[in-house]
Tab-separated table of C-alpha atoms in Angstrom:
chain	number	residue	atom	x	y	z
M	1104	MET	CA	-0.094	0.027	0.010
M	1105	SER	CA	1.431	3.422	-0.901
M	1106	VAL	CA	0.902	5.792	1.878
M	1107	PRO	CA	1.476	9.442	1.390
M	1108	LYS	CA	4.200	10.755	3.736
M	1109	ASP	CA	1.923	13.024	5.434
M	1110	ALA	CA	-0.865	10.539	5.532
M	1111	GLY	CA	-2.507	10.487	9.087
M	1112	TRP	CA	-4.894	8.217	10.995
M	1113	LYS	CA	-7.993	9.042	8.845
M	1114	ASP	CA	-6.055	8.599	5.703
M	1115	VAL	CA	-4.966	4.582	5.994
M	1116	PRO	CA	-6.838	1.829	5.637
M	1117	LYS	CA	-8.401	0.388	8.957
M	1118	ALA	CA	-6.839	-2.334	11.320
M	1119	GLY	CA	-3.840	-2.210	9.417
M	1120	ARG	CA	-5.448	-3.894	6.275
M	1121	ILE	CA	-3.215	-4.420	3.192
M	1122	LEU	CA	-5.627	-3.752	0.252
M	1123	GLU	CA	-3.293	-4.125	-2.693
M	1124	PRO	CA	-1.462	-7.400	-3.583
M	1125	GLY	CA	2.125	-7.246	-4.222
M	1126	SER	CA	2.598	-4.202	-2.498
M	1127	ALA	CA	5.827	-4.947	0.037
M	1128	ALA	CA	7.939	-2.837	-2.510
M	1129	LYS	CA	6.252	0.001	-1.761
M	1130	TYR	CA	6.395	-0.339	1.849
M	1131	GLU	CA	9.509	1.685	2.601
M	1132	THR	CA	11.595	-0.197	5.573
M	1133	GLY	CA	13.999	2.648	6.004
M	1134	GLY	CA	12.068	4.072	8.790
M	1135	TRP	CA	13.318	0.932	11.004
M	1136	ARG	CA	17.022	2.111	10.620
M	1137	THR	CA	18.961	3.458	13.658
M	1138	TYR	CA	22.431	3.077	11.956
M	1139	ARG	CA	23.033	3.796	8.081
M	1140	PRO	CA	26.070	2.783	6.061
M	1141	VAL	CA	27.802	5.405	4.759
M	1142	HIS	CA	30.121	4.848	1.370
M	1143	ILE	CA	33.950	6.056	1.275
M	1144	PRO	CA	34.850	5.591	-2.436
M	1145	GLU	CA	38.564	5.920	-2.047
M	1146	ASN	CA	38.256	2.584	0.067
M	1147	CYS	CA	35.783	0.892	-2.532
M	1148	ILE	CA	37.197	-1.966	-4.704
M	1149	ASN	CA	33.967	-2.670	-6.451
M	1150	CYS	CA	33.939	-6.410	-5.303
M	1151	LEU	CA	29.912	-5.833	-4.753
M	1152	PHE	CA	30.047	-7.944	-1.933
M	1153	CYS	CA	27.788	-5.471	-0.341
M	1154	TRP	CA	25.223	-5.918	-3.293
M	1155	ILE	CA	25.387	-9.647	-2.862
M	1156	TYR	CA	24.761	-9.762	0.755
M	1157	CYS	CA	22.058	-7.177	1.172
M	1158	PRO	CA	18.966	-8.852	2.133
M	1159	ASP	CA	16.770	-5.687	0.771
M	1160	GLN	CA	18.657	-5.095	-2.616
M	1161	ALA	CA	19.414	-1.618	-1.105
M	1162	ILE	CA	22.476	-1.314	-2.767
M	1163	LEU	CA	22.553	0.225	-6.408
M	1164	VAL	CA	24.645	-0.870	-8.930
M	1165	GLU	CA	24.953	0.429	-12.564
M	1166	ASP	CA	27.388	-0.822	-15.121
M	1167	GLY	CA	28.821	-3.282	-12.804
M	1168	LYS	CA	29.847	-0.686	-10.432
M	1169	PHE	CA	28.646	0.215	-6.944
M	1170	LYS	CA	26.312	3.681	-7.593
M	1171	GLY	CA	24.889	4.186	-4.165
M	1172	ILE	CA	22.817	3.281	-1.212
M	1173	ASP	CA	18.578	3.038	-1.446
M	1174	TYR	CA	18.046	4.511	1.995
M	1175	ALA	CA	14.298	4.324	1.289
M	1176	TYR	CA	14.576	0.401	1.933
M	1177	CYS	CA	17.931	0.135	3.872
M	1178	LYS	CA	17.040	-1.216	7.340
M	1179	GLY	CA	20.430	-0.639	8.773
M	1180	CYS	CA	21.373	-4.198	9.501
M	1181	GLY	CA	25.026	-3.564	8.739
M	1182	ILE	CA	25.575	-6.824	7.026
M	1183	CYS	CA	27.263	-4.770	4.052
M	1184	ALA	CA	29.516	-3.235	6.334
M	1185	THR	CA	30.637	-6.411	8.202
M	1186	GLU	CA	31.066	-8.061	4.900
M	1187	CYS	CA	33.020	-5.220	2.979
M	1188	PRO	CA	36.607	-6.094	2.587
M	1189	GLY	CA	37.700	-2.683	1.839
M	1190	LYS	CA	41.094	-1.535	0.457
M	1191	ARG	CA	44.061	-2.532	2.556
M	1192	GLY	CA	41.998	-3.159	5.542
M	1193	ASN	CA	40.050	0.166	5.295
M	1194	LYS	CA	36.319	-0.667	4.789
M	1195	ALA	CA	34.327	1.075	2.243
M	1196	LEU	CA	31.058	1.212	4.216
M	1197	LYS	CA	30.750	2.444	7.771
M	1198	MET	CA	27.764	2.214	10.094
M	1199	VAL	CA	27.036	5.815	11.460
M	1200	LEU	CA	24.019	6.827	13.735
M	1201	ASP	CA	21.036	7.594	11.351
M	1202	GLU	CA	20.603	10.974	12.773
M	1203	GLU	CA	24.303	12.051	12.826
M	1204	ALA	CA	24.900	11.013	9.014
C	591	MET	CA	-47.803	-7.363	13.565
C	592	SER	CA	-45.617	-8.739	16.537
C	593	ILE	CA	-46.293	-11.868	17.699
C	594	ARG	CA	-46.582	-12.276	21.548
C	595	VAL	CA	-44.960	-15.212	22.808
C	596	GLY	CA	-43.500	-17.057	26.043
C	597	LYS	CA	-39.723	-17.429	25.920
C	598	THR	CA	-36.889	-17.602	28.248
C	599	GLY	CA	-33.980	-15.189	27.608
C	600	ASN	CA	-31.720	-18.052	25.978
C	601	GLU	CA	-34.859	-19.065	23.851
C	602	ALA	CA	-35.435	-15.134	22.823
C	603	VAL	CA	-31.911	-14.739	21.964
C	604	ALA	CA	-31.704	-18.212	20.001
C	605	GLU	CA	-34.903	-16.728	18.295
C	606	ALA	CA	-33.497	-13.446	17.143
C	607	MET	CA	-30.018	-15.442	15.620
C	608	ARG	CA	-32.546	-17.944	13.691
C	609	GLN	CA	-34.149	-14.754	12.307
C	610	ILE	CA	-30.555	-13.020	11.542
C	611	ASN	CA	-29.550	-16.353	9.749
C	612	PRO	CA	-26.187	-15.811	10.164
C	613	ASP	CA	-23.825	-17.378	7.647
C	614	VAL	CA	-21.481	-18.540	10.169
C	615	VAL	CA	-21.905	-19.641	13.912
C	616	ALA	CA	-19.223	-21.328	15.767
C	617	ALA	CA	-19.691	-21.705	19.429
C	618	TYR	CA	-18.933	-24.065	22.512
C	619	PRO	CA	-21.703	-24.636	25.074
C	620	ILE	CA	-20.782	-23.236	28.785
C	621	THR	CA	-23.631	-22.672	31.470
C	622	PRO	CA	-25.836	-20.637	31.580
C	623	GLN	CA	-25.278	-20.031	27.735
C	624	THR	CA	-25.639	-23.524	26.605
C	625	GLU	CA	-29.323	-23.187	25.553
C	626	ILE	CA	-28.737	-20.514	23.011
C	627	VAL	CA	-26.248	-22.874	20.915
C	628	GLN	CA	-27.985	-25.802	21.654
C	629	ILE	CA	-31.487	-24.097	20.259
C	630	PHE	CA	-29.844	-22.814	17.575
C	631	SER	CA	-27.937	-26.060	16.634
C	632	SER	CA	-31.556	-27.608	16.278
C	633	PHE	CA	-32.498	-25.023	13.745
C	634	VAL	CA	-29.655	-25.771	11.736
C	635	ALA	CA	-30.289	-29.423	11.635
C	636	ASN	CA	-33.974	-28.817	10.568
C	637	GLY	CA	-32.832	-26.661	7.995
C	638	LYS	CA	-34.547	-23.672	9.368
C	639	VAL	CA	-31.324	-21.692	8.811
C	640	ASP	CA	-28.732	-21.563	6.140
C	641	THR	CA	-25.942	-20.985	8.613
C	642	GLU	CA	-22.687	-23.214	8.767
C	643	PHE	CA	-22.411	-24.239	12.086
C	644	VAL	CA	-18.964	-24.993	13.392
C	645	THR	CA	-18.676	-27.034	16.769
C	646	VAL	CA	-15.474	-26.287	18.026
C	647	GLU	CA	-13.264	-27.758	20.866
C	648	SER	CA	-13.123	-24.560	22.819
C	649	GLU	CA	-14.291	-21.013	23.373
C	650	HIS	CA	-10.854	-19.776	22.194
C	651	SER	CA	-11.487	-21.791	18.946
C	652	ALA	CA	-14.964	-20.362	18.744
C	653	MET	CA	-13.776	-16.895	18.608
C	654	SER	CA	-10.931	-17.915	16.516
C	655	ALA	CA	-13.127	-19.386	13.915
C	656	THR	CA	-15.628	-16.809	14.278
C	657	VAL	CA	-12.791	-14.174	13.274
C	658	GLY	CA	-11.982	-16.250	10.448
C	659	ALA	CA	-15.060	-16.426	9.238
C	660	ALA	CA	-15.785	-12.787	9.650
C	661	SER	CA	-12.569	-11.948	8.009
C	662	ALA	CA	-13.882	-14.388	5.142
C	663	GLY	CA	-16.708	-12.045	4.560
C	664	ALA	CA	-19.502	-14.172	6.449
C	665	ARG	CA	-21.744	-12.630	8.594
C	666	SER	CA	-20.749	-14.104	11.817
C	667	MET	CA	-21.890	-14.776	15.486
C	668	THR	CA	-21.037	-17.125	18.603
C	669	ALA	CA	-22.350	-16.976	22.090
C	670	THR	CA	-20.679	-17.521	25.456
C	671	SER	CA	-20.451	-17.041	29.219
C	672	ALA	CA	-18.183	-16.485	32.198
C	673	ASN	CA	-15.168	-18.603	31.685
C	674	GLY	CA	-15.712	-19.169	28.184
C	675	LEU	CA	-15.619	-15.332	27.468
C	676	ALA	CA	-12.077	-15.710	29.451
C	677	PHE	CA	-11.050	-18.298	27.473
C	678	MET	CA	-11.505	-16.331	24.495
C	679	TRP	CA	-9.621	-13.281	25.737
C	680	GLU	CA	-6.983	-13.024	23.074
C	681	ILE	CA	-9.282	-13.145	20.151
C	682	VAL	CA	-11.950	-11.017	21.492
C	683	TYR	CA	-9.451	-8.193	21.505
C	684	ILE	CA	-8.264	-9.339	17.887
C	685	ALA	CA	-11.879	-9.402	16.564
C	686	ALA	CA	-12.350	-5.587	17.711
C	687	GLY	CA	-8.866	-4.576	16.612
C	688	MET	CA	-9.553	-6.245	13.338
C	689	ARG	CA	-12.738	-4.251	13.102
C	690	LEU	CA	-15.009	-7.460	12.536
C	691	PRO	CA	-18.910	-6.707	12.909
C	692	ILE	CA	-19.327	-10.233	15.195
C	693	VAL	CA	-22.466	-10.108	17.256
C	694	MET	CA	-22.065	-12.151	20.590
C	695	PRO	CA	-24.904	-12.929	23.033
C	696	VAL	CA	-23.002	-13.278	26.486
C	697	VAL	CA	-24.931	-14.575	29.301
C	698	ASN	CA	-23.584	-12.891	32.484
C	699	ARG	CA	-22.070	-15.510	35.048
C	700	ALA	CA	-19.625	-15.053	37.695
C	701	LEU	CA	-15.685	-15.781	36.588
C	702	SER	CA	-14.511	-18.808	38.636
C	703	GLY	CA	-12.936	-19.122	41.238
C	704	PRO	CA	-14.473	-20.235	43.296
C	705	LEU	CA	-16.577	-22.060	41.074
C	706	ASN	CA	-19.847	-20.461	40.601
C	707	ILE	CA	-22.063	-20.480	37.676
C	708	HIS	CA	-24.896	-17.780	38.576
C	709	CYS	CA	-25.205	-14.384	37.636
C	710	ASP	CA	-22.992	-11.524	38.127
C	711	HIS	CA	-21.273	-9.336	35.815
C	712	SER	CA	-17.443	-10.064	36.351
C	713	ASP	CA	-17.422	-11.768	32.875
C	714	THR	CA	-18.417	-8.654	30.566
C	715	MET	CA	-16.840	-6.123	32.875
C	716	GLY	CA	-13.673	-7.785	32.496
C	717	ALA	CA	-13.979	-7.621	28.727
C	718	ARG	CA	-14.984	-3.776	28.924
C	719	ASP	CA	-12.207	-2.314	27.637
C	720	SER	CA	-11.675	-5.071	24.696
C	721	GLY	CA	-13.104	-2.656	22.213
C	722	TRP	CA	-16.316	-4.521	21.917
C	723	ILE	CA	-19.657	-2.331	22.106
C	724	GLN	CA	-21.524	-3.765	25.070
C	725	LEU	CA	-25.373	-3.659	25.305
C	726	PHE	CA	-27.111	-4.725	28.621
C	727	SER	CA	-30.332	-6.012	28.741
C	728	GLU	CA	-33.104	-6.055	31.538
C	729	ASN	CA	-35.238	-8.687	30.537
C	730	ALA	CA	-35.737	-11.235	27.565
C	731	GLN	CA	-37.322	-8.879	25.764
C	732	GLU	CA	-34.667	-6.488	25.646
C	733	ALA	CA	-32.142	-9.365	25.104
C	734	TYR	CA	-34.023	-9.955	22.036
C	735	ASP	CA	-34.391	-6.452	20.840
C	736	ASN	CA	-30.525	-5.830	21.510
C	737	ALA	CA	-29.812	-8.793	19.514
C	738	VAL	CA	-31.821	-7.841	16.577
C	739	GLN	CA	-30.522	-4.370	16.877
C	740	ALA	CA	-26.596	-5.623	17.040
C	741	PRO	CA	-25.831	-6.502	13.412
C	742	ARG	CA	-27.017	-3.013	12.182
C	743	ILE	CA	-24.720	-1.161	14.676
C	744	ALA	CA	-21.842	-3.552	14.483
C	745	GLU	CA	-21.788	-3.528	10.514
C	746	ASN	CA	-22.246	-0.069	10.267
C	747	PRO	CA	-19.767	1.641	7.956
C	748	ASP	CA	-18.647	4.264	10.667
C	749	VAL	CA	-18.418	1.444	13.297
C	750	LYS	CA	-17.233	-2.015	12.252
C	751	LEU	CA	-17.119	-3.315	15.472
C	752	PRO	CA	-18.032	-6.274	17.384
C	753	VAL	CA	-21.199	-6.270	19.625
C	754	MET	CA	-21.699	-8.057	22.845
C	755	VAL	CA	-25.552	-8.117	23.941
C	756	THR	CA	-25.558	-9.661	27.367
C	757	MET	CA	-28.450	-10.600	29.647
C	758	ASP	CA	-28.237	-11.757	33.534
C	759	GLY	CA	-27.559	-15.715	33.885
C	760	PHE	CA	-30.606	-17.674	34.804
C	761	ILE	CA	-32.471	-14.723	36.190
C	762	ILE	CA	-32.945	-13.595	32.385
C	763	SER	CA	-31.601	-16.536	30.151
C	764	HIS	CA	-33.839	-19.330	32.165
C	765	ALA	CA	-36.882	-17.506	33.307
C	766	MET	CA	-39.786	-17.332	31.033
C	767	GLU	CA	-41.698	-14.050	30.262
C	768	VAL	CA	-44.081	-12.906	27.892
C	769	MET	CA	-42.653	-10.964	24.946
C	770	GLU	CA	-43.115	-10.002	21.422
C	771	ILE	CA	-41.047	-11.012	18.488
C	772	LEU	CA	-40.972	-9.702	14.795
C	773	GLU	CA	-41.750	-11.610	11.914
C	774	ASP	CA	-38.932	-13.394	10.297
C	775	GLU	CA	-39.133	-11.200	7.153
C	776	LYS	CA	-39.462	-8.075	9.375
C	777	VAL	CA	-36.315	-8.837	10.926
C	778	ARG	CA	-34.507	-10.056	7.645
C	779	GLU	CA	-35.637	-6.368	6.184
C	780	PHE	CA	-34.445	-4.603	8.995
C	781	ILE	CA	-30.780	-6.037	9.183
C	782	GLY	CA	-30.772	-6.286	5.499
C	783	LYS	CA	-28.334	-7.951	3.493
C	784	TYR	CA	-24.593	-8.164	4.694
C	785	VAL	CA	-22.116	-6.589	2.573
C	786	PRO	CA	-18.580	-7.319	3.971
C	787	GLU	CA	-15.717	-4.915	3.982
C	788	ASN	CA	-12.546	-6.237	2.267
C	789	PRO	CA	-13.651	-9.963	2.683
C	790	LEU	CA	-10.919	-12.519	2.128
C	791	LEU	CA	-13.008	-14.597	-0.087
C	792	ASP	CA	-13.548	-11.846	-2.895
C	793	VAL	CA	-10.508	-13.454	-4.840
C	794	ASP	CA	-10.792	-10.740	-7.563
C	795	ASN	CA	-9.518	-8.039	-4.951
C	796	PRO	CA	-7.064	-9.958	-2.850
C	797	VAL	CA	-6.295	-8.322	0.755
C	798	THR	CA	-4.345	-9.179	3.624
C	799	LEU	CA	-6.030	-8.605	7.034
C	800	GLY	CA	-4.263	-8.642	10.325
C	801	PRO	CA	-0.861	-8.305	9.032
C	802	VAL	CA	2.072	-7.167	11.591
C	803	ASP	CA	1.420	-3.553	12.687
C	804	LEU	CA	4.578	-1.897	14.168
C	805	GLN	CA	5.708	1.150	15.775
C	806	ASP	CA	5.050	3.164	12.435
C	807	TRP	CA	1.140	2.531	12.202
C	808	ASN	CA	-0.237	0.675	15.029
C	809	PHE	CA	-0.896	3.879	16.912
C	810	GLU	CA	-3.150	5.288	14.092
C	811	HIS	CA	-5.028	2.203	13.831
C	812	LYS	CA	-5.641	2.168	17.379
C	813	ARG	CA	-6.648	5.782	16.799
C	814	GLN	CA	-9.155	4.799	14.147
C	815	GLN	CA	-10.724	2.100	16.632
C	816	ALA	CA	-11.109	4.715	19.380
C	817	GLU	CA	-13.176	6.690	16.836
C	818	ALA	CA	-15.345	4.138	16.002
C	819	MET	CA	-16.448	3.540	19.325
C	820	ARG	CA	-17.260	7.168	19.329
C	821	ASN	CA	-19.116	7.039	16.002
C	822	ALA	CA	-21.069	3.921	17.710
C	823	LYS	CA	-22.961	6.224	19.766
C	824	PRO	CA	-25.161	8.066	17.354
C	825	VAL	CA	-25.451	5.092	15.256
C	826	ILE	CA	-26.785	3.003	18.339
C	827	LEU	CA	-29.465	5.966	18.434
C	828	ASP	CA	-30.402	5.918	15.022
C	829	VAL	CA	-30.751	1.719	14.827
C	830	ALA	CA	-32.901	2.378	18.113
C	831	SER	CA	-35.275	5.040	16.324
C	832	GLU	CA	-35.748	2.821	13.388
C	833	TYR	CA	-36.259	0.057	15.512
C	834	ALA	CA	-38.936	1.946	17.900
C	835	LYS	CA	-40.795	2.873	14.252
C	836	LEU	CA	-41.067	-1.194	13.902
C	837	THR	CA	-41.878	-2.197	17.218
C	838	GLY	CA	-43.027	0.747	19.338
C	839	ARG	CA	-40.197	-0.195	21.929
C	840	LYS	CA	-37.948	2.810	22.547
C	841	TYR	CA	-34.204	2.284	23.392
C	842	GLY	CA	-31.487	5.093	23.982
C	843	LEU	CA	-28.089	4.771	25.586
C	844	PHE	CA	-29.852	4.280	28.855
C	845	GLU	CA	-33.208	4.341	30.524
C	846	GLU	CA	-34.200	7.088	32.898
C	847	TYR	CA	-37.108	5.802	35.350
C	848	LYS	CA	-38.750	8.483	37.142
C	849	LEU	CA	-35.329	10.454	37.352
C	850	ASP	CA	-36.680	13.697	36.138
C	851	ASP	CA	-37.896	15.091	39.818
C	852	ALA	CA	-35.797	12.778	41.827
C	853	ASP	CA	-33.674	13.659	44.755
C	854	ILE	CA	-31.748	10.312	45.084
C	855	ALA	CA	-31.408	7.643	42.455
C	856	ILE	CA	-29.613	4.751	41.845
C	857	VAL	CA	-27.691	3.829	38.591
C	858	VAL	CA	-28.017	0.010	37.839
C	859	LEU	CA	-27.375	-2.569	34.700
C	860	GLY	CA	-29.571	-5.671	33.853
C	861	SER	CA	-32.135	-7.613	35.457
C	862	THR	CA	-31.859	-5.607	38.822
C	863	ALA	CA	-33.415	-2.596	36.901
C	864	GLY	CA	-36.652	-4.421	37.279
C	865	THR	CA	-36.230	-4.848	40.849
C	866	ALA	CA	-35.176	-1.335	41.318
C	867	LYS	CA	-38.319	0.096	39.360
C	868	VAL	CA	-40.468	-1.806	42.093
C	869	ALA	CA	-38.340	-0.351	44.861
C	870	VAL	CA	-39.119	2.993	43.181
C	871	ASP	CA	-42.633	2.526	42.792
C	872	GLN	CA	-42.975	1.885	46.489
C	873	LEU	CA	-40.812	4.617	47.702
C	874	ARG	CA	-42.527	7.144	45.394
C	875	ALA	CA	-45.997	5.954	46.959
C	876	LYS	CA	-44.622	7.241	50.408
C	877	GLY	CA	-43.664	10.557	48.748
C	878	VAL	CA	-39.960	9.777	48.356
C	879	ARG	CA	-38.294	11.226	45.214
C	880	ALA	CA	-36.659	8.009	44.003
C	881	GLY	CA	-35.445	7.698	40.621
C	882	MET	CA	-33.271	5.169	38.591
C	883	LEU	CA	-31.012	5.274	35.589
C	884	LYS	CA	-30.739	1.940	33.747
C	885	ILE	CA	-27.576	1.730	31.894
C	886	ARG	CA	-28.073	-0.025	28.260
C	887	VAL	CA	-25.094	1.051	26.542
C	888	PHE	CA	-21.980	0.541	28.665
C	889	ARG	CA	-19.676	0.494	25.712
C	890	PRO	CA	-19.354	3.102	24.237
C	891	PHE	CA	-19.872	4.552	27.764
C	892	PRO	CA	-22.397	7.471	27.601
C	893	ALA	CA	-20.573	9.878	30.032
C	894	GLU	CA	-21.962	13.139	29.081
C	895	GLU	CA	-25.548	12.089	28.745
C	896	ILE	CA	-25.080	10.237	32.208
C	897	ALA	CA	-23.856	13.174	33.961
C	898	ASP	CA	-26.525	15.402	32.057
C	899	ALA	CA	-29.344	13.320	33.522
C	900	LEU	CA	-27.972	12.949	37.061
C	901	LYS	CA	-26.939	16.325	37.558
C	902	HIS	CA	-29.762	17.551	39.554
C	903	VAL	CA	-29.933	14.736	41.598
C	904	LYS	CA	-28.748	15.242	45.133
C	905	ALA	CA	-27.293	11.811	45.840
C	906	VAL	CA	-26.701	8.815	43.417
C	907	ALA	CA	-25.998	4.972	44.373
C	908	VAL	CA	-24.096	2.930	41.370
C	909	MET	CA	-24.880	-0.556	41.864
C	910	ASP	CA	-22.322	-2.984	40.511
C	911	ARG	CA	-22.609	-6.638	39.823
C	912	SER	CA	-18.898	-7.267	39.981
C	913	ASP	CA	-15.943	-5.783	42.016
C	914	SER	CA	-12.838	-4.385	40.374
C	915	PHE	CA	-10.704	-5.390	43.273
C	916	ASN	CA	-8.895	-2.177	42.856
C	917	ALA	CA	-9.902	-1.518	46.352
C	918	VAL	CA	-12.023	1.519	45.183
C	919	GLY	CA	-14.933	0.300	43.933
C	920	GLY	CA	-16.828	-1.446	41.045
C	921	PRO	CA	-16.268	-0.859	37.502
C	922	VAL	CA	-19.570	1.109	36.452
C	923	PHE	CA	-18.976	3.383	39.582
C	924	VAL	CA	-15.674	4.300	38.645
C	925	ASP	CA	-17.042	5.605	35.022
C	926	VAL	CA	-19.941	6.897	36.629
C	927	ARG	CA	-18.108	8.969	38.915
C	928	SER	CA	-15.722	10.180	36.448
C	929	ALA	CA	-18.367	11.062	34.361
C	930	LEU	CA	-19.940	13.642	37.068
C	931	TYR	CA	-16.549	14.902	37.917
C	932	ASP	CA	-17.292	18.041	35.713
C	933	VAL	CA	-20.683	18.811	36.931
C	934	ASP	CA	-20.783	21.674	39.148
C	935	ASN	CA	-22.207	21.008	42.641
C	936	GLY	CA	-22.846	17.554	41.500
C	937	PRO	CA	-24.683	14.876	43.449
C	938	LYS	CA	-22.865	13.047	46.011
C	939	ILE	CA	-21.972	9.363	44.854
C	940	VAL	CA	-21.930	6.117	46.670
C	941	ASN	CA	-21.274	2.393	45.216
C	942	TYR	CA	-23.095	-0.452	46.102
C	943	ILE	CA	-21.222	-4.113	45.326
C	944	TYR	CA	-24.188	-6.652	45.094
C	945	GLY	CA	-25.437	-9.872	43.784
C	946	ILE	CA	-21.829	-11.299	43.486
C	947	GLY	CA	-22.272	-14.885	42.704
C	948	GLY	CA	-25.945	-14.837	41.943
C	949	ARG	CA	-26.554	-13.528	45.590
C	950	ASP	CA	-30.347	-12.659	45.366
C	951	VAL	CA	-31.372	-9.044	45.500
C	952	THR	CA	-34.674	-7.962	46.460
C	953	PRO	CA	-36.567	-4.587	46.329
C	954	ASP	CA	-35.915	-4.362	49.998
C	955	HIS	CA	-32.123	-4.325	49.655
C	956	VAL	CA	-32.374	-1.776	46.974
C	957	LYS	CA	-34.610	0.166	49.577
C	958	THR	CA	-31.584	0.139	51.964
C	959	ALA	CA	-29.724	1.795	49.363
C	960	TYR	CA	-32.102	4.593	48.869
C	961	ALA	CA	-32.522	5.026	52.708
C	962	ASP	CA	-28.878	5.713	52.724
C	963	LEU	CA	-29.021	8.000	49.779
C	964	ALA	CA	-31.906	10.050	51.704
C	965	LYS	CA	-29.656	10.556	54.748
C	966	ILE	CA	-26.571	11.514	52.497
C	967	ALA	CA	-28.833	13.825	50.486
C	968	GLU	CA	-30.362	15.241	53.685
C	969	THR	CA	-26.994	15.727	55.715
C	970	GLY	CA	-24.347	16.124	52.467
C	971	GLN	CA	-22.243	13.784	54.342
C	972	VAL	CA	-21.106	10.306	52.981
C	973	GLU	CA	-20.169	7.843	55.707
C	974	ASN	CA	-19.645	4.623	53.387
C	975	PRO	CA	-18.288	5.554	49.952
C	976	LEU	CA	-18.668	1.523	49.206
C	977	THR	CA	-21.206	-0.931	50.506
C	978	TYR	CA	-21.261	-4.595	50.138
C	979	LEU	CA	-24.957	-5.019	49.693
C	980	GLY	CA	-26.570	-8.416	51.146
C	981	ILE	CA	-23.136	-9.352	52.401
C	982	ARG	CA	-23.367	-11.498	55.757
C	983	GLU	CA	-21.087	-9.294	58.212
């Protein structure tokens, strides 16, 4: 169900009902996040481990290269930052408190 | 034309269920409700209704199956008492939270323990904050009338909440009285064809009901539920006024009995209202300006209306047929006293807990409450804010 950002309690279907099938893609899970991954380009070797491991397809890739992070869906699980080998031991993804990023 | 019959409360409610002809009834027997579903099951067996009757292994399953059927899009009912209602607890809240317009007669009986099968209101009072609308009945006629009106209230688009129709165990459920029922077609016309909202069986419009609902939206859905309960008040009155045109029997949120000019009054629910009317008449014959307010709709609680009806009275006694065990007073007392808080120079208010576990209450018991009220009205002093009426000291 696509709910406008400024929707209030009068605007949403009652009792949490989901009235549109296949609507999970429209549910932006980014709101669950406490920490967000931040990309450090100089440490990135484009191995795309982050893209492979991300459970929410929140790593954006273009022409076989890391392009960015879709924060609308990134739940902040931190798997990408854990798996990132980085360059010479310096990670290309680090987790930062969402409000400090 | 109405049909005059002799029926017990259980027979009257089973009759209402036959006339409502629900799509699904899932129920489990428990004293003193057993007869309702027993009689109804004979209607099913004899082809008098089109209902799918689901025999379940417990009340938890009864309410679960009823919620499932209602989610599928069926007009669904069940019935229970006391520990049966307690066993349903988890799903009772889910029915309300999922906004399913289920109707459930509840025959009031004491909750165990100690084990007791007789009337008090501890069962439905325990469920007073479960999100269900609660209609109390003074006699079999009112139980029937409330049961016929209940689907219209529950299914109203602005409400969509489940409704409990209560009656006092044995006192109403097993006592036969002369009453009037409607013709089948009048009831069917009154309740109308059921149009479910977002039914699961509408496969062309697939929906998900009851999904996980976390910090992001749960609060908003609960706010909707609170609003639905507020919306129920005018809807209950509209349905009652339409029902009055059909039957001549008028229902409101509560009934006032000789309250207009009363100096002292009691607030009561259920069959004791009939007993209290006798006491009021006897006191009036002696020149005592006694009155009574009988609550029919306990949820939503008609706070402003009750405050308005009682504001001129000098002393009020709230009669509770259950205890909250909060070391303060009964649940009806707490709500009524809260409703009167904003009334300037409002009445003195005291609480009587009575009739627990089926303890008999007579007009003389009620008159002792009125005698206490007369003294409070005269002196302005409350000696006993809470009295256990009819207890052996």
